[in-house]
Amino acid sequence: SKKPVRIAVTGAAGQIGYALLFRIASGEMLGKDQPVILQLLEVPVEGPQKALKGVMMEIDDCAFPLLVEMTAHSDPMTAFKDADYALLVGSRPRGPGMERAELLAVNGAIFTAQGKALNAVASRDVRVLVVGNPANTNAYIAMKSAPDLPAKNFTAMLRLDHNRAASQIAAKTGKAVADIEKLTVWGNHSPTMYADYRFATIGGESVAQMINDQEWNANVFLPTVGKRGAAIIEARGSSSAASAANAAIDHMRDWALGTNGKWVTMGIPSGGEYGIPAETMFGFPVTCENGEYKIVEGLEIDAFSQERINITLAELEGEKAGVAHLL
Ligand code: NAX
C-alpha cells in the first residue's frame, strides 16, 4: 500500500473547511488508495480552536479507512511540517467598508508568515493551493516568501470560476457538463476574470458556433460567471462553501493525478506566456500529467479577448504593486 501523504489545511474550522476535510479524508482528492495525514491550522484563538476540535471529532466519527493521523495546530511552523500538499483556505476576505490597503496589509501578514513557514518546514516538493481571497495575490505573496521552494508549486484557485463557466455553458447549450472540453478562465479570481469558450468543444463541436451570440457572451455569460459569488451570497446568506471546496478538490486531484489531456484552469505564476509578465499569478488553461501542470500555448487571442485579459491583468498588477513593500 502507498505511503501516507501529509496534507495541511488552513482555515480548517471555517465553512469551506467543513465542506473540504471530509472529502480529502475519504480519498476524493488523491484517490481511494492514498492514505492521508491531516495537519489542520486555525488561528490561535479559543473559539476557532474549539470549533476545530469539534470538526475533528466528527472526522473521527467517520472512521475513514484512509485517514492515518490528524493533528490540530495554531502555528504554521508545526502545521506545515513535512507537508506534501497545503491548502491555504484561511484568510481575511474583504469586509464591508474595508479599505483596499487594509485588506492587503492583513493578508500580507498572513501569507508572508505562511510562505516563510512553508519555506522552512514543508516538503521540498510541497504543492500549494491558495483559496483564501484575494487568492491570486495571496498565492503570489506566499510564493515570494518561500524562495527555497519551486515557484511553480504555488497556485491560486480559479477552478470555481472554471466550473461555474462550464455549468453556464451546459445550461445554455442543453449539453452535458462532462462533455465540455477546452474551456478556460484567464486572470484574477475576481469579477474581472475572463471566462473564454472560444476554443471549447462539446462532442468535438465548437461551443462558440453552437451558441453563436457575442451579445450573450459579453452581456450575460461573463457577468453571470463574474458575479456568481455575489449571487450565491445574496441567495444563501453566506458565501460559496461546498462549491469552493469541490473546486479545491478538483484542482488538487487534477494536479496530482493528471487530466488525460483535458484542459483545466489553474492560477499559476506566469512564465511570460501570452504576454503576461513573469511571476504574475494568473489563470491559464493547463493540462496536468505526472504531477506537473503545463500551460496550453499558441492560442489565438483576438481583440475582445485581449481587452478582457488586459483588464484582469491590470487589476492583478495593481494588487501586486500594493504588496510590493511587504516582500
Ligand atoms: P470562513 O470565515 O468560514 O473560514 C475561514 C477560517 O479561516 C476561519 O475559521 C478563520 O479563523 C480561519 N483563518 C483566518 N486566518 C487564518 C490564518 N492566518 N491561519 C489559519 N486560519 C485562519 O471562510 P470560508 O467561507 O471558509 O472562506 C475562506 C476563504 O475562501 C475566504 O477568504 C473566501 O473569500 C475564500 N473563497 C475563495 C474562493 C475562490 O474561488 N478562490 C471562493 C470561495 C471563497 O469565497
PDB file of N, CA and C in Angstrom, residues 202-279:
ATOM      1  N   ILE A 202     -17.912  20.536 -27.506  1.00  0.00           N
ATOM      2  CA  ILE A 202     -18.761  19.521 -26.873  1.00  0.00           C
ATOM      3  C   ILE A 202     -18.953  18.433 -27.921  1.00  0.00           C
ATOM      4  N   GLY A 203     -18.501  17.239 -27.603  1.00  0.00           N
ATOM      5  CA  GLY A 203     -18.561  16.156 -28.588  1.00  0.00           C
ATOM      6  C   GLY A 203     -17.854  16.538 -29.882  1.00  0.00           C
ATOM      7  N   GLY A 204     -16.769  17.308 -29.752  1.00  0.00           N
ATOM      8  CA  GLY A 204     -15.999  17.703 -30.923  1.00  0.00           C
ATOM      9  C   GLY A 204     -16.557  18.921 -31.659  1.00  0.00           C
ATOM     10  N   GLU A 205     -17.736  19.369 -31.300  1.00  0.00           N
ATOM     11  CA  GLU A 205     -18.326  20.536 -31.985  1.00  0.00           C
ATOM     12  C   GLU A 205     -18.010  21.823 -31.232  1.00  0.00           C
ATOM     13  N   SER A 206     -17.811  22.891 -31.969  1.00  0.00           N
ATOM     14  CA  SER A 206     -17.453  24.174 -31.372  1.00  0.00           C
ATOM     15  C   SER A 206     -18.596  24.769 -30.550  1.00  0.00           C
ATOM     16  N   VAL A 207     -18.296  25.094 -29.309  1.00  0.00           N
ATOM     17  CA  VAL A 207     -19.283  25.733 -28.431  1.00  0.00           C
ATOM     18  C   VAL A 207     -19.607  27.143 -28.945  1.00  0.00           C
ATOM     19  N   ALA A 208     -18.581  27.861 -29.398  1.00  0.00           N
ATOM     20  CA  ALA A 208     -18.797  29.229 -29.888  1.00  0.00           C
ATOM     21  C   ALA A 208     -19.772  29.225 -31.062  1.00  0.00           C
ATOM     22  N   GLN A 209     -19.643  28.220 -31.947  1.00  0.00           N
ATOM     23  CA  GLN A 209     -20.572  28.140 -33.081  1.00  0.00           C
ATOM     24  C   GLN A 209     -21.961  27.710 -32.633  1.00  0.00           C
ATOM     25  N   MET A 210     -22.004  26.801 -31.660  1.00  0.00           N
ATOM     26  CA  MET A 210     -23.293  26.359 -31.127  1.00  0.00           C
ATOM     27  C   MET A 210     -24.074  27.528 -30.539  1.00  0.00           C
ATOM     28  N   ILE A 211     -23.366  28.371 -29.779  1.00  0.00           N
ATOM     29  CA  ILE A 211     -24.027  29.500 -29.106  1.00  0.00           C
ATOM     30  C   ILE A 211     -24.189  30.665 -30.085  1.00  0.00           C
ATOM     31  N   ASN A 212     -23.112  30.979 -30.778  1.00  0.00           N
ATOM     32  CA  ASN A 212     -23.127  31.986 -31.843  1.00  0.00           C
ATOM     33  C   ASN A 212     -23.865  33.263 -31.432  1.00  0.00           C
ATOM     34  N   ASP A 213     -23.464  33.840 -30.320  1.00  0.00           N
ATOM     35  CA  ASP A 213     -24.162  35.013 -29.808  1.00  0.00           C
ATOM     36  C   ASP A 213     -23.184  35.820 -28.942  1.00  0.00           C
ATOM     37  N   GLN A 214     -22.466  36.719 -29.587  1.00  0.00           N
ATOM     38  CA  GLN A 214     -21.458  37.502 -28.869  1.00  0.00           C
ATOM     39  C   GLN A 214     -22.106  38.425 -27.827  1.00  0.00           C
ATOM     40  N   GLU A 215     -23.323  38.832 -28.117  1.00  0.00           N
ATOM     41  CA  GLU A 215     -24.053  39.681 -27.173  1.00  0.00           C
ATOM     42  C   GLU A 215     -24.295  38.905 -25.860  1.00  0.00           C
ATOM     43  N   TRP A 216     -24.669  37.623 -25.983  1.00  0.00           N
ATOM     44  CA  TRP A 216     -24.865  36.770 -24.800  1.00  0.00           C
ATOM     45  C   TRP A 216     -23.548  36.591 -24.051  1.00  0.00           C
ATOM     46  N   ASN A 217     -22.489  36.377 -24.823  1.00  0.00           N
ATOM     47  CA  ASN A 217     -21.171  36.198 -24.206  1.00  0.00           C
ATOM     48  C   ASN A 217     -20.807  37.413 -23.354  1.00  0.00           C
ATOM     49  N   ALA A 218     -20.868  38.604 -23.969  1.00  0.00           N
ATOM     50  CA  ALA A 218     -20.382  39.818 -23.303  1.00  0.00           C
ATOM     51  C   ALA A 218     -21.347  40.294 -22.213  1.00  0.00           C
ATOM     52  N   ASN A 219     -22.649  40.150 -22.434  1.00  0.00           N
ATOM     53  CA  ASN A 219     -23.603  40.817 -21.538  1.00  0.00           C
ATOM     54  C   ASN A 219     -24.372  39.885 -20.608  1.00  0.00           C
ATOM     55  N   VAL A 220     -24.285  38.579 -20.855  1.00  0.00           N
ATOM     56  CA  VAL A 220     -24.969  37.633 -19.964  1.00  0.00           C
ATOM     57  C   VAL A 220     -23.961  36.667 -19.335  1.00  0.00           C
ATOM     58  N   PHE A 221     -23.254  35.938 -20.173  1.00  0.00           N
ATOM     59  CA  PHE A 221     -22.354  34.892 -19.677  1.00  0.00           C
ATOM     60  C   PHE A 221     -21.254  35.459 -18.757  1.00  0.00           C
ATOM     61  N   LEU A 222     -20.489  36.403 -19.268  1.00  0.00           N
ATOM     62  CA  LEU A 222     -19.360  36.902 -18.464  1.00  0.00           C
ATOM     63  C   LEU A 222     -19.816  37.564 -17.157  1.00  0.00           C
ATOM     64  N   PRO A 223     -20.836  38.428 -17.183  1.00  0.00           N
ATOM     65  CA  PRO A 223     -21.304  38.972 -15.901  1.00  0.00           C
ATOM     66  C   PRO A 223     -21.867  37.897 -14.963  1.00  0.00           C
ATOM     67  N   THR A 224     -22.535  36.880 -15.517  1.00  0.00           N
ATOM     68  CA  THR A 224     -23.101  35.834 -14.651  1.00  0.00           C
ATOM     69  C   THR A 224     -21.996  35.070 -13.940  1.00  0.00           C
ATOM     70  N   VAL A 225     -20.975  34.677 -14.685  1.00  0.00           N
ATOM     71  CA  VAL A 225     -19.863  33.936 -14.073  1.00  0.00           C
ATOM     72  C   VAL A 225     -19.102  34.850 -13.110  1.00  0.00           C
ATOM     73  N   GLY A 226     -18.849  36.089 -13.543  1.00  0.00           N
ATOM     74  CA  GLY A 226     -18.065  37.026 -12.734  1.00  0.00           C
ATOM     75  C   GLY A 226     -18.737  37.380 -11.419  1.00  0.00           C
ATOM     76  N   LYS A 227     -20.072  37.460 -11.443  1.00  0.00           N
ATOM     77  CA  LYS A 227     -20.789  37.889 -10.239  1.00  0.00           C
ATOM     78  C   LYS A 227     -21.453  36.719  -9.522  1.00  0.00           C
ATOM     79  N   ARG A 228     -21.055  35.506  -9.859  1.00  0.00           N
ATOM     80  CA  ARG A 228     -21.717  34.338  -9.277  1.00  0.00           C
ATOM     81  C   ARG A 228     -21.534  34.275  -7.761  1.00  0.00           C
ATOM     82  N   GLY A 229     -20.337  34.648  -7.302  1.00  0.00           N
ATOM     83  CA  GLY A 229     -20.079  34.629  -5.862  1.00  0.00           C
ATOM     84  C   GLY A 229     -21.043  35.539  -5.118  1.00  0.00           C
ATOM     85  N   ALA A 230     -21.260  36.727  -5.659  1.00  0.00           N
ATOM     86  CA  ALA A 230     -22.183  37.683  -5.042  1.00  0.00           C
ATOM     87  C   ALA A 230     -23.610  37.145  -5.094  1.00  0.00           C
ATOM     88  N   ALA A 231     -23.977  36.484  -6.197  1.00  0.00           N
ATOM     89  CA  ALA A 231     -25.330  35.931  -6.333  1.00  0.00           C
ATOM     90  C   ALA A 231     -25.579  34.826  -5.307  1.00  0.00           C
ATOM     91  N   ILE A 232     -24.544  34.036  -5.017  1.00  0.00           N
ATOM     92  CA  ILE A 232     -24.667  32.965  -4.010  1.00  0.00           C
ATOM     93  C   ILE A 232     -24.868  33.593  -2.624  1.00  0.00           C
ATOM     94  N   ILE A 233     -24.102  34.628  -2.328  1.00  0.00           N
ATOM     95  CA  ILE A 233     -24.245  35.299  -1.029  1.00  0.00           C
ATOM     96  C   ILE A 233     -25.655  35.852  -0.877  1.00  0.00           C
ATOM     97  N   GLU A 234     -26.134  36.481  -1.940  1.00  0.00           N
ATOM     98  CA  GLU A 234     -27.476  37.067  -1.935  1.00  0.00           C
ATOM     99  C   GLU A 234     -28.541  35.979  -1.682  1.00  0.00           C
ATOM    100  N   ALA A 235     -28.384  34.820  -2.320  1.00  0.00           N
ATOM    101  CA  ALA A 235     -29.405  33.779  -2.217  1.00  0.00           C
ATOM    102  C   ALA A 235     -29.296  32.980  -0.923  1.00  0.00           C
ATOM    103  N   ARG A 236     -28.069  32.693  -0.500  1.00  0.00           N
ATOM    104  CA  ARG A 236     -27.843  31.728   0.570  1.00  0.00           C
ATOM    105  C   ARG A 236     -27.594  32.401   1.914  1.00  0.00           C
ATOM    106  N   GLY A 237     -27.213  33.674   1.841  1.00  0.00           N
ATOM    107  CA  GLY A 237     -26.899  34.393   3.070  1.00  0.00           C
ATOM    108  C   GLY A 237     -25.485  34.151   3.545  1.00  0.00           C
ATOM    109  N   SER A 238     -24.747  33.283   2.871  1.00  0.00           N
ATOM    110  CA  SER A 238     -23.312  33.153   3.141  1.00  0.00           C
ATOM    111  C   SER A 238     -22.609  32.770   1.846  1.00  0.00           C
ATOM    112  N   SER A 239     -21.293  32.919   1.848  1.00  0.00           N
ATOM    113  CA  SER A 239     -20.562  32.773   0.594  1.00  0.00           C
ATOM    114  C   SER A 239     -20.420  31.301   0.208  1.00  0.00           C
ATOM    115  N   SER A 240     -20.108  31.073  -1.050  1.00  0.00           N
ATOM    116  CA  SER A 240     -19.936  29.722  -1.610  1.00  0.00           C
ATOM    117  C   SER A 240     -18.998  28.920  -0.732  1.00  0.00           C
ATOM    118  N   ALA A 241     -19.418  27.747  -0.341  1.00  0.00           N
ATOM    119  CA  ALA A 241     -18.544  26.932   0.509  1.00  0.00           C
ATOM    120  C   ALA A 241     -18.369  25.542  -0.096  1.00  0.00           C
ATOM    121  N   ALA A 242     -19.453  24.802  -0.296  1.00  0.00           N
ATOM    122  CA  ALA A 242     -19.328  23.449  -0.838  1.00  0.00           C
ATOM    123  C   ALA A 242     -18.791  23.483  -2.270  1.00  0.00           C
ATOM    124  N   SER A 243     -19.230  24.474  -3.048  1.00  0.00           N
ATOM    125  CA  SER A 243     -18.732  24.555  -4.436  1.00  0.00           C
ATOM    126  C   SER A 243     -17.262  24.972  -4.451  1.00  0.00           C
ATOM    127  N   ALA A 244     -16.870  25.805  -3.495  1.00  0.00           N
ATOM    128  CA  ALA A 244     -15.461  26.201  -3.407  1.00  0.00           C
ATOM    129  C   ALA A 244     -14.605  25.000  -2.980  1.00  0.00           C
ATOM    130  N   ALA A 245     -15.090  24.246  -1.998  1.00  0.00           N
ATOM    131  CA  ALA A 245     -14.365  23.052  -1.555  1.00  0.00           C
ATOM    132  C   ALA A 245     -14.258  22.041  -2.702  1.00  0.00           C
ATOM    133  N   ASN A 246     -15.340  21.893  -3.438  1.00  0.00           N
ATOM    134  CA  ASN A 246     -15.337  20.974  -4.575  1.00  0.00           C
ATOM    135  C   ASN A 246     -14.300  21.389  -5.621  1.00  0.00           C
ATOM    136  N   ALA A 247     -14.212  22.695  -5.860  1.00  0.00           N
ATOM    137  CA  ALA A 247     -13.235  23.195  -6.834  1.00  0.00           C
ATOM    138  C   ALA A 247     -11.805  22.960  -6.336  1.00  0.00           C
ATOM    139  N   ALA A 248     -11.598  23.105  -5.038  1.00  0.00           N
ATOM    140  CA  ALA A 248     -10.264  22.855  -4.467  1.00  0.00           C
ATOM    141  C   ALA A 248      -9.880  21.386  -4.644  1.00  0.00           C
ATOM    142  N   ILE A 249     -10.844  20.499  -4.424  1.00  0.00           N
ATOM    143  CA  ILE A 249     -10.606  19.065  -4.634  1.00  0.00           C
ATOM    144  C   ILE A 249     -10.259  18.809  -6.109  1.00  0.00           C
ATOM    145  N   ASP A 250     -11.041  19.394  -7.015  1.00  0.00           N
ATOM    146  CA  ASP A 250     -10.787  19.222  -8.452  1.00  0.00           C
ATOM    147  C   ASP A 250      -9.378  19.687  -8.822  1.00  0.00           C
ATOM    148  N   HIS A 251      -9.023  20.873  -8.316  1.00  0.00           N
ATOM    149  CA  HIS A 251      -7.715  21.468  -8.637  1.00  0.00           C
ATOM    150  C   HIS A 251      -6.574  20.551  -8.199  1.00  0.00           C
ATOM    151  N   MET A 252      -6.619  20.123  -6.941  1.00  0.00           N
ATOM    152  CA  MET A 252      -5.537  19.298  -6.407  1.00  0.00           C
ATOM    153  C   MET A 252      -5.513  17.907  -7.047  1.00  0.00           C
ATOM    154  N   ARG A 253      -6.705  17.319  -7.223  1.00  0.00           N
ATOM    155  CA  ARG A 253      -6.775  15.982  -7.823  1.00  0.00           C
ATOM    156  C   ARG A 253      -6.185  16.004  -9.229  1.00  0.00           C
ATOM    157  N   ASP A 254      -6.577  16.993 -10.020  1.00  0.00           N
ATOM    158  CA  ASP A 254      -6.093  17.049 -11.398  1.00  0.00           C
ATOM    159  C   ASP A 254      -4.581  17.295 -11.445  1.00  0.00           C
ATOM    160  N   TRP A 255      -4.102  18.157 -10.559  1.00  0.00           N
ATOM    161  CA  TRP A 255      -2.666  18.456 -10.490  1.00  0.00           C
ATOM    162  C   TRP A 255      -1.889  17.183 -10.124  1.00  0.00           C
ATOM    163  N   ALA A 256      -2.385  16.472  -9.128  1.00  0.00           N
ATOM    164  CA  ALA A 256      -1.667  15.290  -8.632  1.00  0.00           C
ATOM    165  C   ALA A 256      -1.825  14.084  -9.554  1.00  0.00           C
ATOM    166  N   LEU A 257      -3.027  13.885 -10.055  1.00  0.00           N
ATOM    167  CA  LEU A 257      -3.323  12.631 -10.765  1.00  0.00           C
ATOM    168  C   LEU A 257      -3.419  12.796 -12.276  1.00  0.00           C
ATOM    169  N   GLY A 258      -3.432  14.049 -12.774  1.00  0.00           N
ATOM    170  CA  GLY A 258      -3.419  14.274 -14.217  1.00  0.00           C
ATOM    171  C   GLY A 258      -4.805  14.469 -14.801  1.00  0.00           C
ATOM    172  N   THR A 259      -4.835  15.063 -16.005  1.00  0.00           N
ATOM    173  CA  THR A 259      -6.115  15.384 -16.653  1.00  0.00           C
ATOM    174  C   THR A 259      -6.324  14.605 -17.953  1.00  0.00           C
ATOM    175  N   ASN A 260      -5.413  13.696 -18.283  1.00  0.00           N
ATOM    176  CA  ASN A 260      -5.561  12.941 -19.536  1.00  0.00           C
ATOM    177  C   ASN A 260      -5.723  13.837 -20.748  1.00  0.00           C
ATOM    178  N   GLY A 261      -4.979  14.922 -20.772  1.00  0.00           N
ATOM    179  CA  GLY A 261      -5.032  15.814 -21.924  1.00  0.00           C
ATOM    180  C   GLY A 261      -6.139  16.849 -21.862  1.00  0.00           C
ATOM    181  N   LYS A 262      -7.055  16.705 -20.917  1.00  0.00           N
ATOM    182  CA  LYS A 262      -8.154  17.654 -20.803  1.00  0.00           C
ATOM    183  C   LYS A 262      -7.663  18.987 -20.220  1.00  0.00           C
ATOM    184  N   TRP A 263      -8.170  20.101 -20.751  1.00  0.00           N
ATOM    185  CA  TRP A 263      -7.810  21.410 -20.197  1.00  0.00           C
ATOM    186  C   TRP A 263      -8.550  21.650 -18.895  1.00  0.00           C
ATOM    187  N   VAL A 264      -7.823  22.253 -17.954  1.00  0.00           N
ATOM    188  CA  VAL A 264      -8.456  22.799 -16.752  1.00  0.00           C
ATOM    189  C   VAL A 264      -7.856  24.182 -16.535  1.00  0.00           C
ATOM    190  N   THR A 265      -8.397  24.932 -15.595  1.00  0.00           N
ATOM    191  CA  THR A 265      -7.842  26.256 -15.308  1.00  0.00           C
ATOM    192  C   THR A 265      -7.174  26.246 -13.946  1.00  0.00           C
ATOM    193  N   MET A 266      -5.936  26.748 -13.912  1.00  0.00           N
ATOM    194  CA  MET A 266      -5.237  26.937 -12.641  1.00  0.00           C
ATOM    195  C   MET A 266      -4.646  28.349 -12.614  1.00  0.00           C
ATOM    196  N   GLY A 267      -4.638  28.962 -11.447  1.00  0.00           N
ATOM    197  CA  GLY A 267      -3.895  30.202 -11.252  1.00  0.00           C
ATOM    198  C   GLY A 267      -2.460  29.825 -10.947  1.00  0.00           C
ATOM    199  N   ILE A 268      -1.551  30.216 -11.827  1.00  0.00           N
ATOM    200  CA  ILE A 268      -0.146  29.790 -11.701  1.00  0.00           C
ATOM    201  C   ILE A 268       0.762  30.975 -12.017  1.00  0.00           C
ATOM    202  N   PRO A 269       2.009  30.921 -11.532  1.00  0.00           N
ATOM    203  CA  PRO A 269       2.915  32.027 -11.862  1.00  0.00           C
ATOM    204  C   PRO A 269       3.259  31.990 -13.353  1.00  0.00           C
ATOM    205  N   SER A 270       3.022  33.106 -14.009  1.00  0.00           N
ATOM    206  CA  SER A 270       3.305  33.188 -15.444  1.00  0.00           C
ATOM    207  C   SER A 270       4.799  33.000 -15.696  1.00  0.00           C
ATOM    208  N   GLY A 271       5.093  32.338 -16.812  1.00  0.00           N
ATOM    209  CA  GLY A 271       6.472  32.290 -17.293  1.00  0.00           C
ATOM    210  C   GLY A 271       6.638  33.241 -18.470  1.00  0.00           C
ATOM    211  N   GLY A 272       5.701  34.186 -18.617  1.00  0.00           N
ATOM    212  CA  GLY A 272       5.733  35.140 -19.715  1.00  0.00           C
ATOM    213  C   GLY A 272       4.808  34.756 -20.868  1.00  0.00           C
ATOM    214  N   GLU A 273       4.095  33.641 -20.737  1.00  0.00           N
ATOM    215  CA  GLU A 273       3.182  33.202 -21.797  1.00  0.00           C
ATOM    216  C   GLU A 273       2.093  34.257 -22.027  1.00  0.00           C
ATOM    217  N   TYR A 274       1.664  34.383 -23.252  1.00  0.00           N
ATOM    218  CA  TYR A 274       0.568  35.282 -23.650  1.00  0.00           C
ATOM    219  C   TYR A 274       0.808  36.729 -23.200  1.00  0.00           C
ATOM    220  N   GLY A 275       2.080  37.101 -23.070  1.00  0.00           N
ATOM    221  CA  GLY A 275       2.393  38.480 -22.712  1.00  0.00           C
ATOM    222  C   GLY A 275       2.099  38.831 -21.261  1.00  0.00           C
ATOM    223  N   ILE A 276       1.797  37.823 -20.452  1.00  0.00           N
ATOM    224  CA  ILE A 276       1.552  38.091 -19.025  1.00  0.00           C
ATOM    225  C   ILE A 276       2.919  38.164 -18.337  1.00  0.00           C
ATOM    226  N   PRO A 277       3.217  39.265 -17.649  1.00  0.00           N
ATOM    227  CA  PRO A 277       4.544  39.425 -17.056  1.00  0.00           C
ATOM    228  C   PRO A 277       4.913  38.247 -16.151  1.00  0.00           C
ATOM    229  N   ALA A 278       6.169  37.861 -16.194  1.00  0.00           N
ATOM    230  CA  ALA A 278       6.650  36.727 -15.420  1.00  0.00           C
ATOM    231  C   ALA A 278       6.287  36.892 -13.945  1.00  0.00           C
ATOM    232  N   GLU A 279       5.928  35.787 -13.312  1.00  0.00           N
ATOM    233  CA  GLU A 279       5.599  35.678 -11.878  1.00  0.00           C
ATOM    234  C   GLU A 279       4.186  36.136 -11.538  1.00  0.00           C
TER     235      GLU A 279
END
